[in-house]
Each structure stands twice: as C-alpha cells, then as structure tokens.
XYZ file of C-alpha atoms in Angstrom:
155
model
C 166.114 163.130 -178.744
C 168.266 163.556 -175.725
C 166.229 166.550 -174.788
C 163.090 164.534 -175.096
C 164.595 161.775 -172.962
C 165.789 164.275 -170.360
C 162.416 165.994 -170.416
C 160.660 162.664 -170.018
C 162.880 161.517 -167.129
C 162.903 164.968 -165.523
C 159.118 165.135 -165.565
C 158.746 161.656 -164.122
C 161.467 162.193 -161.512
C 159.901 165.480 -160.528
C 156.510 163.795 -160.248
C 158.038 160.920 -158.277
C 159.869 163.221 -155.856
C 156.919 165.590 -155.529
C 154.590 162.611 -154.865
C 156.898 161.224 -152.180
C 157.209 164.627 -150.511
C 153.425 165.132 -150.493
C 152.940 161.550 -149.214
C 155.477 162.177 -146.443
C 153.767 165.438 -145.445
C 150.341 163.744 -145.410
C 151.633 160.892 -143.254
C 153.311 163.367 -140.922
C 150.065 165.314 -140.592
C 148.046 162.105 -140.013
C 150.550 160.977 -137.409
C 150.362 164.346 -135.569
C 146.561 164.176 -135.651
C 146.598 160.624 -134.282
C 148.969 161.628 -131.457
C 146.754 164.612 -130.611
C 143.644 162.370 -130.665
C 145.369 159.867 -128.361
C 146.332 162.659 -125.924
C 142.794 163.998 -125.951
C 141.381 160.488 -125.412
C 143.785 159.945 -122.515
C 142.592 163.194 -120.899
C 138.947 162.189 -121.391
C 139.646 158.729 -119.947
C 141.462 160.198 -116.940
C 138.599 162.627 -116.259
C 136.091 159.779 -116.575
C 138.157 157.688 -114.151
C 138.154 160.538 -111.612
C 134.356 160.897 -111.985
C 133.905 157.149 -111.514
C 136.051 157.155 -108.384
C 134.091 160.099 -106.975
C 130.796 158.343 -107.753
C 131.997 155.135 -106.058
C 133.178 157.126 -103.031
C 129.874 159.001 -102.845
C 127.908 155.750 -103.076
C 130.085 154.197 -100.376
C 129.650 157.271 -98.132
C 125.896 157.201 -98.654
C 125.831 153.490 -97.862
C 127.810 154.092 -94.661
C 125.546 156.983 -93.728
C 122.468 154.825 -94.368
C 123.877 152.165 -92.089
C 124.727 154.763 -89.428
C 121.209 156.233 -89.589
C 119.690 152.760 -89.323
C 121.936 151.950 -86.360
C 121.065 155.223 -84.645
C 117.358 154.563 -85.199
C 117.715 151.045 -83.800
C 119.534 152.371 -80.714
C 116.830 155.024 -80.267
C 114.132 152.353 -80.445
C 115.956 150.168 -77.904
C 116.366 153.109 -75.562
C 112.689 154.050 -75.882
C 111.611 150.465 -75.236
C 113.932 150.273 -72.226
C 112.504 153.503 -70.843
C 108.957 152.261 -71.349
C 109.782 148.996 -69.565
C 111.363 150.903 -66.681
C 108.273 153.057 -66.342
C 105.995 149.983 -66.479
C 108.127 148.293 -63.814
C 107.498 151.142 -61.358
C 103.787 150.286 -61.267
C 104.221 146.506 -60.915
C 102.761 145.095 -57.704
C 105.085 142.866 -55.756
C 102.426 141.270 -53.528
C 104.179 142.409 -50.358
C 102.024 145.036 -48.656
C 104.776 147.211 -47.169
C 106.807 147.179 -50.442
C 103.733 148.164 -52.441
C 102.927 150.860 -49.846
C 106.473 152.206 -49.995
C 106.298 152.171 -53.804
C 103.002 154.084 -53.688
C 104.461 156.718 -51.351
C 108.018 157.087 -52.638
C 107.148 158.080 -56.234
C 104.895 161.013 -55.259
C 107.428 162.008 -52.585
C 110.336 162.044 -55.026
C 108.245 163.888 -57.590
C 107.348 166.509 -54.935
C 111.021 166.819 -53.928
C 111.947 167.272 -57.616
C 109.392 169.992 -58.154
C 110.504 171.831 -55.001
C 114.211 171.580 -55.924
C 113.696 172.758 -59.463
C 111.357 175.586 -58.408
C 113.705 176.815 -55.697
C 116.598 176.648 -58.148
C 114.693 178.670 -60.707
C 113.562 181.438 -58.366
C 117.043 181.711 -56.896
C 116.328 180.500 -53.342
C 119.011 177.882 -53.908
C 122.037 179.578 -55.401
C 123.355 176.600 -57.268
C 122.001 173.196 -58.211
C 124.510 170.731 -59.533
C 123.907 169.199 -62.899
C 123.423 165.818 -61.240
C 120.677 167.229 -59.001
C 118.873 168.699 -61.960
C 119.252 165.439 -63.915
C 117.961 163.305 -61.024
C 115.011 165.653 -60.472
C 114.156 165.595 -64.162
C 114.429 161.811 -64.332
C 112.224 161.368 -61.243
C 109.609 163.684 -62.690
C 109.778 161.907 -66.010
C 109.234 158.479 -64.497
C 106.417 159.700 -62.229
C 104.622 161.717 -64.897
C 105.124 159.125 -67.627
C 103.862 156.394 -65.265
C 100.725 158.365 -64.472
C 100.130 159.269 -68.112
C 100.620 155.709 -69.336
C 98.429 154.346 -66.539
C 95.610 156.652 -67.592
C 95.876 155.387 -71.178
C 95.846 151.762 -70.035
C 99.438 150.912 -70.953
C-alpha cells in the first residue's frame, strides 16, 4: 500500500512539477515574443514617423516654392506693365510744340547713337565699351523700337 501511495503521489507530483515547468517555459516564450513584437512595432512606428516628417517637410517646401514662383510671376508682370507704361509715355503729346518737337527728334537721335556705338564696338573701332554704355544703348534701342512697334499695332 505504501508503494501504491508513493506511486500515486510521485506521479501526481511529477505531473504537477512537469506542468509548472512547461507553463513557465510557455510564458517565457510568449513574453520573449511579445518583447520582440514591441521592438519591431517601435521600429515600424519610428520609420513611419520619419516618413511623415519628410512628407510634411516636402509639402512645406513645395508650398514655399509655389509662393516664391507666384511672387516671381507677380514681380515679372509688374515689371512688364511698368515697361509698357514707360514706352507709352514716350509717345504722349505734351501740347507744347518745342517739347513735342524735341521728343520727336531725341528718340531717333538716341537710337541712331546707340546703333553707331554698338556697331563700332562690335567691329572693334572702339576698343572698349563699358557695361553701362552697352546697357544704355540697349535700353534706348528697346524703348525706341518697342515704341514704334506698339504704335504700329495701335497700342
């Protein structure tokens, strides 16, 4: 009977201890898997955060660039309108005969001077034209030629 009792208790104790060991190992494995899952999720979240920051930065840069392009276009339009108004103002009659006569003579004279200066500079008769001289000659030609062209088109 004692052997039966020892066998009974030994079998149950063995089962109890074996069950607890297996339960402990399962919990340890589950815990390790959960920690690994949490690490992986943290890496995924960090990568997603970096992508979101880059997307926000890109959107902000594009918004700034859009505003810059719009501002540049607006400045270009203002400059073109100012140039057009300046060209129109050269043909305006003042009502004073000698001023209108001077205006009629000076523009062709300046345009002729500009053509002569630029031509002589190109063929080498004048060894050096300053950048200001070239700019003034180009501007004078631009006003004179634009005025004549716009006048012909009725503007």
